[in-house]
mmCIF file of N, CA and C in Angstrom:
data_model
loop_
_atom_site.group_PDB
_atom_site.id
_atom_site.type_symbol
_atom_site.label_atom_id
_atom_site.label_comp_id
_atom_site.label_asym_id
_atom_site.label_seq_id
_atom_site.Cartn_x
_atom_site.Cartn_y
_atom_site.Cartn_z
ATOM 1 N N ALA A 1 0.768 -1.303 0.035
ATOM 2 C CA ALA A 1 -0.161 -0.006 -0.096
ATOM 3 C C ALA A 1 0.857 1.343 -0.051
ATOM 4 N N VAL A 2 0.351 2.301 -0.389
ATOM 5 C CA VAL A 2 1.158 3.691 -0.657
ATOM 6 C C VAL A 2 1.315 4.235 0.847
ATOM 7 N N GLY A 3 2.558 4.268 1.104
ATOM 8 C CA GLY A 3 2.919 5.043 2.180
ATOM 9 C C GLY A 3 3.650 3.870 3.307
ATOM 10 N N GLN A 4 3.290 2.540 2.918
ATOM 11 C CA GLN A 4 3.962 1.458 3.818
ATOM 12 C C GLN A 4 5.383 1.253 3.394
ATOM 13 N N GLN A 5 6.173 1.015 4.459
ATOM 14 C CA GLN A 5 7.565 0.839 4.493
ATOM 15 C C GLN A 5 7.674 -0.769 4.092
ATOM 16 N N ILE A 6 8.585 -1.231 3.416
ATOM 17 C CA ILE A 6 8.900 -2.438 3.228
ATOM 18 C C ILE A 6 9.940 -2.878 4.124
ATOM 19 N N VAL A 7 9.701 -3.783 5.049
ATOM 20 C CA VAL A 7 10.948 -4.322 5.956
ATOM 21 C C VAL A 7 11.430 -5.522 5.236
ATOM 22 N N LEU A 8 12.787 -5.678 5.031
ATOM 23 C CA LEU A 8 13.165 -6.999 4.474
ATOM 24 C C LEU A 8 13.950 -7.652 5.669
ATOM 25 N N PRO A 9 14.136 -9.030 5.619
ATOM 26 C CA PRO A 9 14.847 -9.473 6.561
ATOM 27 C C PRO A 9 16.463 -9.118 6.240
ATOM 28 N N PRO A 10 17.320 -9.065 7.121
ATOM 29 C CA PRO A 10 18.843 -8.951 6.936
ATOM 30 C C PRO A 10 19.169 -10.042 6.057
ATOM 31 N N VAL A 11 20.215 -9.593 5.096
ATOM 32 C CA VAL A 11 20.693 -10.565 4.267
ATOM 33 C C VAL A 11 21.138 -11.827 4.983
ATOM 34 N N SER A 12 21.685 -11.734 6.218
ATOM 35 C CA SER A 12 22.261 -12.947 6.971
ATOM 36 C C SER A 12 21.219 -13.747 7.246
ATOM 37 N N GLU A 13 19.815 -13.270 7.276
ATOM 38 C CA GLU A 13 18.759 -14.418 7.542
ATOM 39 C C GLU A 13 17.969 -14.805 6.313
ATOM 40 N N ARG A 14 18.491 -14.375 5.078
ATOM 41 C CA ARG A 14 17.858 -14.956 3.930
ATOM 42 C C ARG A 14 18.340 -16.307 3.520
ATOM 43 N N PRO A 15 17.695 -17.193 2.754
ATOM 44 C CA PRO A 15 18.346 -18.403 2.585
ATOM 45 C C PRO A 15 19.666 -18.408 1.757
ATOM 46 N N SER A 16 20.474 -19.172 2.301
ATOM 47 C CA SER A 16 21.842 -19.248 1.616
ATOM 48 C C SER A 16 22.448 -20.819 1.697
ATOM 49 N N ASN A 17 21.420 -21.521 2.009
ATOM 50 C CA ASN A 17 21.978 -22.996 2.185
ATOM 51 C C ASN A 17 21.955 -23.764 0.808
ATOM 52 N N ARG A 18 21.694 -23.085 -0.388
ATOM 53 C CA ARG A 18 21.518 -23.672 -1.491
ATOM 54 C C ARG A 18 22.554 -23.180 -2.430
ATOM 55 N N MET A 19 23.718 -23.005 -2.084
ATOM 56 C CA MET A 19 24.793 -22.649 -2.944
ATOM 57 C C MET A 19 25.672 -23.668 -3.507
ATOM 58 N N PRO A 20 25.367 -24.528 -4.535
ATOM 59 C CA PRO A 20 26.173 -25.698 -4.827
ATOM 60 C C PRO A 20 27.479 -24.987 -5.655
ATOM 61 N N THR A 21 28.292 -26.036 -5.635
ATOM 62 C CA THR A 21 29.439 -25.736 -6.191
ATOM 63 C C THR A 21 29.861 -26.448 -7.590
ATOM 64 N N LYS A 22 29.250 -27.700 -7.545
ATOM 65 C CA LYS A 22 29.281 -28.635 -8.550
ATOM 66 C C LYS A 22 28.224 -28.588 -9.626
ATOM 67 N N ILE A 23 28.784 -28.441 -10.940
ATOM 68 C CA ILE A 23 27.616 -28.504 -11.919
ATOM 69 C C ILE A 23 27.032 -29.854 -12.215
ATOM 70 N N PRO A 24 25.527 -29.887 -12.071
ATOM 71 C CA PRO A 24 25.137 -31.326 -12.409
ATOM 72 C C PRO A 24 25.264 -31.643 -13.863
ATOM 73 N N ARG A 25 25.188 -33.123 -13.887
ATOM 74 C CA ARG A 25 25.159 -33.942 -15.337
ATOM 75 C C ARG A 25 23.880 -33.412 -16.019
ATOM 76 N N VAL A 26 23.635 -33.186 -17.158
ATOM 77 C CA VAL A 26 22.786 -32.855 -17.912
ATOM 78 C C VAL A 26 22.626 -33.843 -18.999
ATOM 79 N N GLU A 27 21.278 -34.630 -18.833
ATOM 80 C CA GLU A 27 21.046 -35.613 -19.936
ATOM 81 C C GLU A 27 22.293 -36.523 -20.251
ATOM 82 N N GLY A 28 22.743 -37.124 -19.118
ATOM 83 C CA GLY A 28 23.750 -38.245 -19.415
ATOM 84 C C GLY A 28 25.303 -37.662 -19.531
ATOM 85 N N ARG A 29 25.379 -36.301 -19.596
ATOM 86 C CA ARG A 29 26.656 -35.776 -19.966
ATOM 87 C C ARG A 29 26.907 -34.475 -19.338
ATOM 88 N N GLU A 30 27.897 -34.226 -18.733
ATOM 89 C CA GLU A 30 28.124 -33.069 -18.011
ATOM 90 C C GLU A 30 28.764 -32.081 -19.025
ATOM 91 N N ARG A 31 27.864 -31.049 -19.329
ATOM 92 C CA ARG A 31 28.084 -29.905 -20.401
ATOM 93 C C ARG A 31 29.005 -28.722 -19.578
ATOM 94 N N ALA A 32 30.206 -28.586 -20.306
ATOM 95 C CA ALA A 32 31.047 -27.437 -19.691
ATOM 96 C C ALA A 32 30.478 -26.118 -19.862
ATOM 97 N N PRO A 33 30.501 -25.220 -18.722
ATOM 98 C CA PRO A 33 29.877 -23.991 -18.950
ATOM 99 C C PRO A 33 30.343 -23.201 -19.967
ATOM 100 N N SER A 34 31.574 -23.255 -20.462
ATOM 101 C CA SER A 34 32.089 -22.717 -21.608
ATOM 102 C C SER A 34 31.494 -23.010 -22.938
ATOM 103 N N GLU A 35 30.986 -24.203 -23.000
ATOM 104 C CA GLU A 35 29.921 -24.593 -24.194
ATOM 105 C C GLU A 35 28.931 -23.868 -24.282
ATOM 106 N N VAL A 36 28.201 -23.409 -23.143
ATOM 107 C CA VAL A 36 26.781 -22.567 -23.228
ATOM 108 C C VAL A 36 27.260 -21.034 -23.734
ATOM 109 N N GLY A 37 28.264 -20.465 -22.917
ATOM 110 C CA GLY A 37 28.386 -19.146 -23.454
ATOM 111 C C GLY A 37 29.322 -18.307 -22.273
ATOM 112 N N ILE A 38 29.774 -17.169 -22.693
ATOM 113 C CA ILE A 38 30.787 -16.537 -21.761
ATOM 114 C C ILE A 38 30.137 -15.981 -20.620
ATOM 115 N N THR A 39 29.016 -15.498 -20.536
ATOM 116 C CA THR A 39 28.268 -15.076 -19.330
ATOM 117 C C THR A 39 27.931 -16.023 -18.450
ATOM 118 N N PHE A 40 27.226 -17.200 -19.147
ATOM 119 C CA PHE A 40 26.963 -18.343 -18.204
ATOM 120 C C PHE A 40 28.225 -18.811 -17.595
ATOM 121 N N SER A 41 29.330 -19.156 -18.315
ATOM 122 C CA SER A 41 30.564 -19.650 -17.905
ATOM 123 C C SER A 41 31.085 -18.696 -16.750
ATOM 124 N N ASN A 42 31.052 -17.340 -16.900
ATOM 125 C CA ASN A 42 31.575 -16.648 -15.798
ATOM 126 C C ASN A 42 30.590 -16.451 -14.581
ATOM 127 N N ALA A 43 29.302 -16.791 -14.834
ATOM 128 C CA ALA A 43 28.487 -16.684 -13.650
ATOM 129 C C ALA A 43 28.758 -17.712 -12.467
ATOM 130 N N PRO A 44 28.551 -17.192 -11.180
ATOM 131 C CA PRO A 44 28.773 -17.989 -10.176
ATOM 132 C C PRO A 44 28.138 -19.390 -10.161
ATOM 133 N N GLY A 45 28.719 -20.414 -9.641
ATOM 134 C CA GLY A 45 28.250 -21.627 -9.797
ATOM 135 C C GLY A 45 26.539 -21.895 -9.232
ATOM 136 N N PHE A 46 26.387 -21.219 -8.230
ATOM 137 C CA PHE A 46 24.803 -21.212 -7.805
ATOM 138 C C PHE A 46 24.014 -20.698 -8.945
ATOM 139 N N VAL A 47 24.408 -19.752 -9.687
ATOM 140 C CA VAL A 47 23.532 -19.120 -10.766
ATOM 141 C C VAL A 47 23.228 -20.165 -11.828
ATOM 142 N N GLN A 48 24.471 -20.923 -12.260
ATOM 143 C CA GLN A 48 24.580 -21.872 -13.145
ATOM 144 C C GLN A 48 23.425 -22.991 -12.942
ATOM 145 N N MET A 49 23.533 -23.394 -11.580
ATOM 146 C CA MET A 49 22.780 -24.328 -11.059
ATOM 147 C C MET A 49 21.298 -24.044 -11.123
ATOM 148 N N ALA A 50 21.156 -22.760 -10.726
ATOM 149 C CA ALA A 50 19.627 -22.320 -10.619
ATOM 150 C C ALA A 50 18.960 -22.229 -12.071
ATOM 151 N N ILE A 51 19.995 -21.812 -13.033
ATOM 152 C CA ILE A 51 19.358 -21.716 -14.240
ATOM 153 C C ILE A 51 19.052 -23.193 -14.897
ATOM 154 N N ARG A 52 19.936 -24.073 -14.573
ATOM 155 C CA ARG A 52 19.835 -25.428 -15.079
ATOM 156 C C ARG A 52 18.512 -26.075 -14.508
ATOM 157 N N GLU A 53 18.372 -25.859 -13.145
ATOM 158 C CA GLU A 53 17.407 -26.655 -12.576
ATOM 159 C C GLU A 53 16.010 -25.997 -12.613
ATOM 160 N N SER A 54 15.742 -24.911 -13.279
ATOM 161 C CA SER A 54 14.582 -24.073 -13.146
ATOM 162 C C SER A 54 13.623 -24.178 -14.380
ATOM 163 N N GLY A 55 14.109 -25.124 -15.352
ATOM 164 C CA GLY A 55 13.433 -25.377 -16.644
ATOM 165 C C GLY A 55 13.760 -24.615 -17.790
ATOM 166 N N TRP A 56 14.735 -23.812 -17.716
ATOM 167 C CA TRP A 56 15.052 -22.937 -18.776
ATOM 168 C C TRP A 56 15.754 -24.007 -19.794
ATOM 169 N N PRO A 57 15.294 -23.821 -21.244
ATOM 170 C CA PRO A 57 15.795 -24.854 -22.318
ATOM 171 C C PRO A 57 17.558 -24.352 -22.473
ATOM 172 N N GLU A 58 18.157 -25.294 -22.712
ATOM 173 C CA GLU A 58 19.626 -25.219 -22.849
ATOM 174 C C GLU A 58 20.039 -24.005 -23.527
ATOM 175 N N GLU A 59 19.318 -23.812 -24.781
ATOM 176 C CA GLU A 59 19.554 -22.705 -25.811
ATOM 177 C C GLU A 59 19.483 -21.540 -25.165
ATOM 178 N N GLU A 60 18.685 -21.249 -23.916
ATOM 179 C CA GLU A 60 18.413 -20.034 -23.416
ATOM 180 C C GLU A 60 19.193 -19.534 -22.010
ATOM 181 N N TRP A 61 20.067 -20.579 -21.676
ATOM 182 C CA TRP A 61 21.028 -20.330 -20.489
ATOM 183 C C TRP A 61 21.812 -19.249 -20.490
ATOM 184 N N GLU A 62 22.366 -19.019 -21.703
ATOM 185 C CA GLU A 62 23.332 -17.863 -21.856
ATOM 186 C C GLU A 62 22.446 -16.554 -21.712
ATOM 187 N N ASN A 63 21.371 -16.362 -22.404
ATOM 188 C CA ASN A 63 20.468 -15.342 -22.268
ATOM 189 C C ASN A 63 20.046 -15.114 -20.790
ATOM 190 N N ALA A 64 19.590 -16.251 -20.268
ATOM 191 C CA ALA A 64 19.209 -15.942 -18.802
ATOM 192 C C ALA A 64 20.085 -15.535 -17.983
ATOM 193 N N SER A 65 21.390 -16.016 -18.208
ATOM 194 C CA SER A 65 22.603 -15.402 -17.477
ATOM 195 C C SER A 65 22.894 -13.971 -17.738
ATOM 196 N N LYS A 66 22.631 -13.513 -18.931
ATOM 197 C CA LYS A 66 22.981 -12.128 -19.361
ATOM 198 C C LYS A 66 21.897 -11.388 -18.528
ATOM 199 N N ILE A 67 20.544 -11.684 -18.526
ATOM 200 C CA ILE A 67 19.536 -10.916 -17.933
ATOM 201 C C ILE A 67 19.889 -10.816 -16.491
ATOM 202 N N ALA A 68 20.186 -11.922 -15.750
ATOM 203 C CA ALA A 68 20.568 -11.868 -14.388
ATOM 204 C C ALA A 68 21.640 -10.990 -13.923
ATOM 205 N N LYS A 69 22.757 -11.196 -14.799
ATOM 206 C CA LYS A 69 24.000 -10.193 -14.624
ATOM 207 C C LYS A 69 23.645 -8.806 -14.663
ATOM 208 N N CYS A 70 22.800 -8.456 -15.820
ATOM 209 C CA CYS A 70 22.284 -7.101 -15.891
ATOM 210 C C CYS A 70 21.478 -6.606 -14.754
ATOM 211 N N GLU A 71 20.283 -7.422 -14.401
ATOM 212 C CA GLU A 71 19.486 -6.965 -13.532
ATOM 213 C C GLU A 71 20.005 -6.888 -11.993
ATOM 214 N N SER A 72 20.937 -7.771 -11.540
ATOM 215 C CA SER A 72 21.432 -7.945 -10.036
ATOM 216 C C SER A 72 22.790 -8.140 -9.891
ATOM 217 N N SER A 73 23.482 -8.020 -11.177
ATOM 218 C CA SER A 73 25.072 -8.466 -10.889
ATOM 219 C C SER A 73 25.291 -9.711 -10.261
ATOM 220 N N PHE A 74 24.225 -10.551 -10.456
ATOM 221 C CA PHE A 74 24.354 -11.935 -9.864
ATOM 222 C C PHE A 74 24.179 -11.966 -8.265
ATOM 223 N N ILE A 75 23.739 -10.914 -7.787
ATOM 224 C CA ILE A 75 23.512 -10.832 -6.337
ATOM 225 C C ILE A 75 22.027 -11.136 -5.883
ATOM 226 N N PRO A 76 21.911 -12.300 -5.366
ATOM 227 C CA PRO A 76 20.456 -12.948 -4.789
ATOM 228 C C PRO A 76 19.621 -11.823 -3.955
ATOM 229 N N SER A 77 20.361 -11.072 -3.267
ATOM 230 C CA SER A 77 19.596 -10.215 -2.304
ATOM 231 C C SER A 77 19.357 -8.768 -2.888
ATOM 232 N N ALA A 78 19.617 -8.616 -4.227
ATOM 233 C CA ALA A 78 19.259 -7.505 -5.008
ATOM 234 C C ALA A 78 17.877 -7.092 -4.764
ATOM 235 N N HIS A 79 17.585 -5.598 -4.772
ATOM 236 C CA HIS A 79 16.217 -5.251 -4.442
ATOM 237 C C HIS A 79 16.179 -3.665 -5.084
ATOM 238 N N ASN A 80 15.065 -3.541 -5.656
ATOM 239 C CA ASN A 80 14.593 -2.139 -6.163
ATOM 240 C C ASN A 80 13.224 -1.952 -5.480
ATOM 241 N N PRO A 81 13.173 -1.060 -4.693
ATOM 242 C CA PRO A 81 11.914 -0.821 -3.978
ATOM 243 C C PRO A 81 11.509 0.690 -4.638
ATOM 244 N N ARG A 82 12.273 1.367 -5.492
ATOM 245 C CA ARG A 82 11.853 2.546 -5.901
ATOM 246 C C ARG A 82 10.805 2.387 -6.867
ATOM 247 N N GLY A 83 9.506 2.747 -6.755
ATOM 248 C CA GLY A 83 8.346 2.851 -7.555
ATOM 249 C C GLY A 83 7.955 1.353 -7.871
ATOM 250 N N GLU A 84 8.562 0.311 -7.293
ATOM 251 C CA GLU A 84 8.065 -1.178 -7.643
ATOM 252 C C GLU A 84 8.846 -1.975 -6.476
ATOM 253 N N ASP A 85 8.611 -3.247 -6.508
ATOM 254 C CA ASP A 85 9.360 -4.004 -5.410
ATOM 255 C C ASP A 85 9.733 -5.148 -6.276
ATOM 256 N N SER A 86 11.051 -5.056 -6.863
ATOM 257 C CA SER A 86 11.741 -6.068 -7.660
ATOM 258 C C SER A 86 12.816 -6.776 -6.722
ATOM 259 N N ARG A 87 12.721 -8.006 -6.849
ATOM 260 C CA ARG A 87 13.661 -8.783 -5.895
ATOM 261 C C ARG A 87 14.516 -9.855 -6.498
ATOM 262 N N GLY A 88 15.641 -10.188 -6.191
ATOM 263 C CA GLY A 88 16.450 -11.053 -6.346
ATOM 264 C C GLY A 88 17.269 -11.074 -7.873
ATOM 265 N N LEU A 89 17.785 -12.235 -8.152
ATOM 266 C CA LEU A 89 18.626 -12.183 -9.363
ATOM 267 C C LEU A 89 18.153 -11.807 -10.729
ATOM 268 N N TRP A 90 16.701 -12.054 -10.909
ATOM 269 C CA TRP A 90 15.951 -11.684 -12.231
ATOM 270 C C TRP A 90 15.147 -10.343 -12.002
ATOM 271 N N GLN A 91 15.310 -9.871 -10.512
ATOM 272 C CA GLN A 91 14.411 -8.738 -10.139
ATOM 273 C C GLN A 91 13.193 -8.837 -10.612
ATOM 274 N N ILE A 92 12.502 -9.851 -10.176
ATOM 275 C CA ILE A 92 10.964 -10.173 -10.257
ATOM 276 C C ILE A 92 10.193 -9.092 -9.587
ATOM 277 N N ASN A 93 9.217 -8.391 -10.228
ATOM 278 C CA ASN A 93 8.684 -7.342 -9.721
ATOM 279 C C ASN A 93 7.104 -8.018 -9.088
ATOM 280 N N LEU A 94 7.245 -7.597 -7.708
ATOM 281 C CA LEU A 94 5.951 -8.086 -7.020
ATOM 282 C C LEU A 94 4.654 -7.241 -7.445
ATOM 283 N N ARG A 95 4.862 -6.123 -7.814
ATOM 284 C CA ARG A 95 3.632 -5.191 -8.234
ATOM 285 C C ARG A 95 3.065 -5.867 -9.529
ATOM 286 N N ALA A 96 3.967 -6.674 -10.285
ATOM 287 C CA ALA A 96 3.444 -7.137 -11.453
ATOM 288 C C ALA A 96 3.040 -8.601 -11.382
ATOM 289 N N TRP A 97 3.911 -9.378 -10.457
ATOM 290 C CA TRP A 97 3.817 -10.825 -10.279
ATOM 291 C C TRP A 97 3.334 -11.317 -9.011
ATOM 292 N N GLY A 98 3.436 -10.630 -7.856
ATOM 293 C CA GLY A 98 3.165 -10.891 -6.616
ATOM 294 C C GLY A 98 1.867 -11.599 -6.245
ATOM 295 N N SER A 99 0.818 -11.178 -7.129
ATOM 296 C CA SER A 99 -0.481 -12.130 -6.914
ATOM 297 C C SER A 99 -0.635 -13.119 -7.499
ATOM 298 N N ASP A 100 0.193 -13.399 -8.536
ATOM 299 C CA ASP A 100 0.188 -14.870 -9.346
ATOM 300 C C ASP A 100 0.356 -15.883 -8.391
ATOM 301 N N PRO A 101 -0.637 -17.020 -8.583
ATOM 302 C CA PRO A 101 -0.457 -18.090 -7.775
ATOM 303 C C PRO A 101 0.757 -18.869 -7.572
ATOM 304 N N PHE A 102 1.539 -18.866 -8.775
ATOM 305 C CA PHE A 102 2.809 -19.599 -8.737
ATOM 306 C C PHE A 102 3.830 -18.737 -8.105
ATOM 307 N N VAL A 103 3.952 -17.605 -8.616
ATOM 308 C CA VAL A 103 5.043 -16.691 -8.000
ATOM 309 C C VAL A 103 4.879 -16.343 -6.516
ATOM 310 N N SER A 104 3.686 -16.286 -6.172
ATOM 311 C CA SER A 104 3.393 -15.937 -4.931
ATOM 312 C C SER A 104 3.833 -17.034 -3.698
ATOM 313 N N GLN A 105 3.922 -18.243 -4.273
ATOM 314 C CA GLN A 105 4.438 -19.304 -3.380
ATOM 315 C C GLN A 105 5.934 -19.502 -3.344
ATOM 316 N N LEU A 106 6.760 -18.582 -4.100
ATOM 317 C CA LEU A 106 8.142 -18.798 -4.021
ATOM 318 C C LEU A 106 8.871 -17.640 -3.249
ATOM 319 N N ASP A 107 10.042 -17.995 -2.853
ATOM 320 C CA ASP A 107 10.981 -17.195 -1.803
ATOM 321 C C ASP A 107 11.959 -16.434 -2.844
ATOM 322 N N LEU A 108 11.500 -15.332 -3.174
ATOM 323 C CA LEU A 108 12.260 -14.504 -4.386
ATOM 324 C C LEU A 108 13.778 -14.345 -4.108
ATOM 325 N N TRP A 109 13.929 -14.241 -2.705
ATOM 326 C CA TRP A 109 15.423 -14.043 -2.305
ATOM 327 C C TRP A 109 16.198 -15.248 -2.510
ATOM 328 N N ASP A 110 15.607 -16.427 -2.695
ATOM 329 C CA ASP A 110 16.252 -17.828 -2.874
ATOM 330 C C ASP A 110 16.675 -17.706 -4.489
ATOM 331 N N PRO A 111 17.905 -18.023 -4.804
ATOM 332 C CA PRO A 111 18.101 -17.975 -6.311
ATOM 333 C C PRO A 111 17.550 -18.985 -7.052
ATOM 334 N N PHE A 112 17.280 -20.098 -6.352
ATOM 335 C CA PHE A 112 16.652 -21.089 -7.059
ATOM 336 C C PHE A 112 15.182 -20.846 -7.395
ATOM 337 N N ASP A 113 14.351 -20.225 -6.401
ATOM 338 C CA ASP A 113 12.974 -19.948 -6.538
ATOM 339 C C ASP A 113 12.978 -18.592 -7.420
ATOM 340 N N ASN A 114 13.999 -17.795 -7.395
ATOM 341 C CA ASN A 114 13.985 -16.666 -8.158
ATOM 342 C C ASN A 114 14.058 -17.038 -9.688
ATOM 343 N N ALA A 115 14.785 -18.079 -9.964
ATOM 344 C CA ALA A 115 15.024 -18.541 -11.311
ATOM 345 C C ALA A 115 13.877 -19.268 -11.849
ATOM 346 N N LYS A 116 13.153 -19.961 -10.999
ATOM 347 C CA LYS A 116 11.904 -20.649 -11.393
ATOM 348 C C LYS A 116 10.965 -19.576 -11.741
ATOM 349 N N ALA A 117 10.862 -18.483 -11.029
ATOM 350 C CA ALA A 117 9.900 -17.216 -11.155
ATOM 351 C C ALA A 117 10.341 -16.694 -12.483
ATOM 352 N N ALA A 118 11.441 -16.328 -12.606
ATOM 353 C CA ALA A 118 11.972 -15.734 -14.163
ATOM 354 C C ALA A 118 11.640 -16.815 -15.219
ATOM 355 N N HIS A 119 11.747 -18.165 -15.133
ATOM 356 C CA HIS A 119 11.471 -18.907 -16.187
ATOM 357 C C HIS A 119 10.050 -18.765 -16.366
ATOM 358 N N TYR A 120 9.076 -18.766 -15.444
ATOM 359 C CA TYR A 120 7.691 -18.763 -15.581
ATOM 360 C C TYR A 120 7.272 -17.361 -16.198
ATOM 361 N N VAL A 121 8.106 -16.177 -15.930
ATOM 362 C CA VAL A 121 7.623 -15.016 -16.520
ATOM 363 C C VAL A 121 8.150 -15.120 -17.991
ATOM 364 N N TRP A 122 9.220 -15.643 -18.285
ATOM 365 C CA TRP A 122 9.883 -15.723 -19.750
ATOM 366 C C TRP A 122 8.823 -16.357 -20.559
ATOM 367 N N VAL A 123 8.186 -17.556 -20.008
ATOM 368 C CA VAL A 123 7.432 -18.326 -20.753
ATOM 369 C C VAL A 123 6.236 -17.656 -21.078
ATOM 370 N N ARG A 124 5.903 -16.757 -20.255
ATOM 371 C CA ARG A 124 4.605 -15.925 -20.522
ATOM 372 C C ARG A 124 4.817 -14.571 -21.481
ATOM 373 N N GLN A 125 5.977 -14.025 -21.125
ATOM 374 C CA GLN A 125 6.259 -12.797 -21.910
ATOM 375 C C GLN A 125 7.527 -12.544 -22.748
ATOM 376 N N GLY A 126 8.281 -13.771 -22.595
ATOM 377 C CA GLY A 126 9.615 -13.682 -23.406
ATOM 378 C C GLY A 126 10.363 -12.529 -22.867
ATOM 379 N N TRP A 127 11.698 -12.196 -23.248
ATOM 380 C CA TRP A 127 12.535 -11.368 -23.063
ATOM 381 C C TRP A 127 12.009 -10.125 -22.668
ATOM 382 N N ARG A 128 11.019 -9.791 -23.305
ATOM 383 C CA ARG A 128 10.603 -8.115 -23.200
ATOM 384 C C ARG A 128 9.934 -7.959 -21.858
ATOM 385 N N ALA A 129 9.896 -9.046 -20.995
ATOM 386 C CA ALA A 129 9.603 -8.704 -19.426
ATOM 387 C C ALA A 129 10.778 -7.896 -18.800
ATOM 388 N N TRP A 130 11.828 -8.115 -19.298
ATOM 389 C CA TRP A 130 13.141 -7.441 -18.881
ATOM 390 C C TRP A 130 13.516 -6.416 -20.054
ATOM 391 N N TYR A 131 12.658 -5.668 -20.337
ATOM 392 C CA TYR A 131 12.957 -4.781 -21.584
ATOM 393 C C TYR A 131 14.287 -4.145 -21.569
ATOM 394 N N HIS A 132 14.841 -3.349 -20.547
ATOM 395 C CA HIS A 132 15.935 -2.602 -20.730
ATOM 396 C C HIS A 132 17.097 -3.568 -20.839
ATOM 397 N N CYS A 133 17.209 -4.509 -19.874
ATOM 398 C CA CYS A 133 18.540 -5.577 -20.087
ATOM 399 C C CYS A 133 18.392 -6.426 -21.236
ATOM 400 N N GLY A 134 16.937 -6.756 -21.659
ATOM 401 C CA GLY A 134 16.739 -7.387 -22.894
ATOM 402 C C GLY A 134 17.302 -6.660 -24.346
ATOM 403 N N ARG A 135 17.000 -5.369 -24.247
ATOM 404 C CA ARG A 135 17.877 -4.546 -25.268
ATOM 405 C C ARG A 135 19.277 -4.590 -25.267
ATOM 406 N N ARG A 136 19.712 -4.511 -24.027
ATOM 407 C CA ARG A 136 21.230 -4.221 -24.049
ATOM 408 C C ARG A 136 21.740 -5.620 -24.402
ATOM 409 N N ALA A 137 21.077 -6.806 -24.087
ATOM 410 C CA ALA A 137 21.536 -8.196 -24.524
ATOM 411 C C ALA A 137 21.218 -8.498 -25.899
ATOM 412 N N GLY A 138 20.548 -7.663 -26.645
ATOM 413 C CA GLY A 138 20.064 -7.790 -28.244
ATOM 414 C C GLY A 138 19.035 -8.805 -28.277
ATOM 415 N N LEU A 139 18.157 -9.052 -27.119
ATOM 416 C CA LEU A 139 17.081 -10.045 -27.009
ATOM 417 C C LEU A 139 15.934 -9.118 -27.618
ATOM 418 N N VAL A 140 15.763 -7.993 -27.257
ATOM 419 C CA VAL A 140 14.443 -7.320 -27.431
ATOM 420 C C VAL A 140 14.769 -6.097 -28.344
ATOM 421 N N THR A 141 14.048 -6.067 -29.430
ATOM 422 C CA THR A 141 14.535 -4.955 -30.452
ATOM 423 C C THR A 141 13.469 -3.848 -30.596
ATOM 424 N N THR A 142 12.378 -4.179 -30.204
ATOM 425 C CA THR A 142 11.331 -3.167 -30.203
ATOM 426 C C THR A 142 10.430 -3.295 -29.115
ATOM 427 N N ARG A 143 9.788 -2.264 -28.604
ATOM 428 C CA ARG A 143 8.846 -2.374 -27.384
ATOM 429 C C ARG A 143 7.432 -2.738 -27.984
ATOM 430 N N THR A 144 6.855 -3.687 -27.337
ATOM 431 C CA THR A 144 5.558 -4.099 -27.894
ATOM 432 C C THR A 144 4.446 -3.923 -26.788
ATOM 433 N N THR A 145 3.293 -3.658 -26.946
ATOM 434 C CA THR A 145 2.348 -3.657 -25.818
ATOM 435 C C THR A 145 1.596 -4.796 -25.816
#
């Protein structure tokens, strides 16, 4: 509501127990991050794992990495409260998605849940959901309504 202050738990109290270091096997063989793309390859291991586990098709892993890097610099606790309430790696906007039955069940501070929410948003809106970062990455060329 207007005038309400958003109080967030300190970063130390947000979920951090899901920071894997090993990249999982994909369809019977382990695909090296460098085979995917430079941004994915340079992303922290937990970001790579979150992308792999959240349903993104392999051919979109590099693009998902580009968006997360642009939106949050790969910082799971990234938050934009000015004019909106966007949270986590992919800056999921609660004003737009907070009442969605799927998104509302997720902890957007958790990198894995944020990746699931981002995949969900991408399936529905494509890269235009992240218009500015999508343009920067060459994924969005024109604004559509």
